[in-house]
Amino acid sequence: MDRYSDIFETVSTHSQKGLLAFWDRLDEAGKEKLAEQIRSVDFVKMEELYSRAEKPVFNENAGGDIRPIEVICAPGKNSPEYDIYEKAGLEVVKKGEVIAITLAGGQGSRLGHDGPKGTYNVGFANGKTIFEIQLDGLFRLYEKTGTYVHWYLMTSDTNHEDTVGFFREHGFFGYPEDKISFFKQNMIPVVGKDGSMLLRAPSELFTAPDGNGGILSALKSTGILEEGDGAAAKYVFVNNVDNILNFMCDPLFVGAIEVTGRDCLTKTFMKRSATEKAGVYCLKDGKAKVVEYTEVPEDMANAKNPDGSFMYGDANAGIYVFKSDSLKKALDSDIPFHTYVKKVKCIDSVGHEIETEAYKFEMFLFDVFGVIGDVAAYRVDRDREFAPVKNRTGNDSAATARELYRRVHKIGMGTIVEMDGDEMTRVVWQKIKEKILEPYVVLNTEYYDLGIMNRDATDDKVTVEAANAIKRLGVGVKCATITPNAARVEEYGLKKMWRSPNATLRGILDGTVFRKPITVDVIEPMVRSWKKPIVIARHAFGDVYAAAETVVEKGAKAFLNIVKTDGTAEIIPVHEFENSCGVLSGYFNEFDSIRNFALSCFEYALEAGIDLWFSCKDTVSKTYEASFRKIFDTLYEEKYREKFEKAGITYFYTLVDDAISRVMKSEGGFCWACRNYDGDVFSDMLASGFGSLSMMTSVLVSPDGCFEFEAAHGTVPRHYKKYLAGEPTSTNPIATLFAWTGALKKRGSLDGNADLVEFAERVENAAISAVNEGIMTGDLASIAKCDNIVRVDLDGFLDAVKERIFTLPYAEIGGKN
């Protein structure tokens, strides 16, 4: 008798001859492989499943007593149950009485990922995969208890080797190798809508994992609960692999089952709508049951409690904790299969690959509740515990999961100095914090109110305190502030015309201000030749901003009076006011400060890989401004010429009026170093030339490595008056937003905090993306070259930024902003 005669008879008896369509073409190995698969199939069971393929499981027995499931609400941190549950949970973990099983038999094909779903990179800067994020929870438990929980991963034929190989390749990510184990679930044939079993290849049946309910037969066949850590376990924690907010062996959850004595607790969250695609819990004839969303009767989906909440609103989160003894008793349970119609790729009768609709059969673990005993729902906050990664885009995608993860696992940070400001920018400041930063970052700031009224109340000592704080902490971020003139003194009832807060900060910190336009694709520079950003490097010390000024009466004579260290005086005539009264200004600079300015400019150009220009008017100011040129030229020759030539960049000096002509004809892409006043004026010119003053960043870099970030524009008083009148304002927040992100990036860079740097770069990318998509404030809408512009107010733009923060994997951003 042919050793394959049994399979010929089997396929004939069950009308599945199509499985042998390519038999005569197969070599011996192929025949043996196919025969082994056919022998493993329970054809009677498959015929039964096909006959019931489109009949809802929940309604298989009409009637029954349907009631809501009993619910235990997860305790808040301030409730007494919190400490009780947590202590109990940590204690059983510490004793080694908990094991974890993750249902990881699926592939990441819906995510566009060729491999096990657990190996999918979710898109964080650290490149962590879903498996690594799950491991984070186990490491946290070890830190609290000193015990490594044994982690079992249920794989399938489709991904077992890849999963095991992934962990081995990465050294099990530092977790003890003997505390991570793998076991396979069973596979089941996929059946065409005509009842025929399908072939994936001439010698291979088309099979798929038998669902997460396959854990029961897999646990029974492997004996995991009868040996080693499995046998010692009092509780078995089970979770689906794709929820990145799952806390492995959550001690509150484990503690709840220990304290309440239930046979099983299952995490649930409240559904948001009657039609949400989530299986919901109920009691049917006293037994806990999950009704798949495809099978929920309409009256049940819409039923509500007196308070308006859904009566059957507890949705399945796919996270369970079982008493081990109760789970062992359920391993022989005959739980039902659920059927799904899916499009699959298989081969037809002549061997061509085709796509067709077919039935996939899966068991679900929650169906074991009918035989498990005392089951209760453990209701959690879905936004803190449920962030599944299922789809490539849209709901339950990596982007939505990352945002939820960031909200829960807020990024910590070192301290920065926060300097609040005035008028509309003060409003913008607070909205940026509330909408963009605080949901995702634990903002750690030392706060100083530099608003004009507080500066007046403190005799401007607060500004000096803020400057010294920046020297101490290294990084500061400043809101735009009022520099009062006579009209402002009257408007706000001030004691005096306080000097510019920026001048005070710069005087104390010294250093250089670098201003760079924020460029977007849809706004072309006003100067047609400009193709790349032009960075202004502004000396931020001395000059007219620290000048002594006075009004001089007619007939007076003015002199420079320099008292030397030996007590002698040098008196230099300035002007004799013979015919008229006038004004006099005396300003200064220091060679050390000029030298630091030049050093900062050379270093910036090298780091950015761009040319450096320096301009002043040494033909007129033959001592003061000529000293700047001499220091720049000397430093270049002595320290930087060779470095610049090696980097392929250049340095040159030109008169300031010639520089303006050259700038207007250039294509950009260089750093233009200017004295304090020149830098102030020309940076505003460049900001307008590149689009808007609200699109210009500004950072003060001190010689000792301190950084102060701010927007280059003022307080927007016109918009503030509209805001006070209750009118919406289309204020552009981008420069202020970039002041914050600049400070966060620098703090993160100094501290080695990659998550903080990533977040800041995401925010910048989100703002630029929104503008390039046509969503912009009024100042940009009037100059943008873009189809379908949507003009929005301040809140609308910040909302658009927020929506986009986590839409791209970090690798696609690459820190480009």
mmCIF file of C-alpha atoms in Angstrom, residues 69 261-264 283 286-289 322 326-327 329-330 368-376:
data_model
loop_
_atom_site.group_PDB
_atom_site.id
_atom_site.type_symbol
_atom_site.label_atom_id
_atom_site.label_comp_id
_atom_site.label_asym_id
_atom_site.label_seq_id
_atom_site.Cartn_x
_atom_site.Cartn_y
_atom_site.Cartn_z
ATOM 1 C CA ILE A 69 -20.366 42.395 34.694
ATOM 2 C CA GLY A 261 -9.515 36.473 45.955
ATOM 3 C CA ARG A 262 -11.037 36.308 42.453
ATOM 4 C CA ASP A 263 -10.261 33.532 40.005
ATOM 5 C CA CYS A 264 -9.556 36.068 37.273
ATOM 6 C CA LEU A 283 -22.642 38.306 32.442
ATOM 7 C CA GLY A 286 -24.030 34.368 35.629
ATOM 8 C CA LYS A 287 -20.843 33.750 33.629
ATOM 9 C CA ALA A 288 -18.489 36.466 32.404
ATOM 10 C CA LYS A 289 -18.454 36.819 28.651
ATOM 11 C CA PHE A 322 -5.528 34.399 36.465
ATOM 12 C CA SER A 326 -8.118 28.168 38.057
ATOM 13 C CA LEU A 327 -6.343 28.466 34.702
ATOM 14 C CA LYS A 329 -8.544 23.587 35.405
ATOM 15 C CA ALA A 330 -9.607 25.418 32.249
ATOM 16 C CA VAL A 368 -12.648 30.615 28.866
ATOM 17 C CA PHE A 369 -14.385 32.861 31.409
ATOM 18 C CA GLY A 370 -17.484 30.724 31.070
ATOM 19 C CA VAL A 371 -15.680 27.906 32.851
ATOM 20 C CA ILE A 372 -13.151 29.816 34.942
ATOM 21 C CA GLY A 373 -15.392 30.770 37.859
ATOM 22 C CA ASP A 374 -15.328 34.117 39.663
ATOM 23 C CA VAL A 375 -14.361 36.758 37.089
ATOM 24 C CA ALA A 376 -14.579 40.547 37.512
#
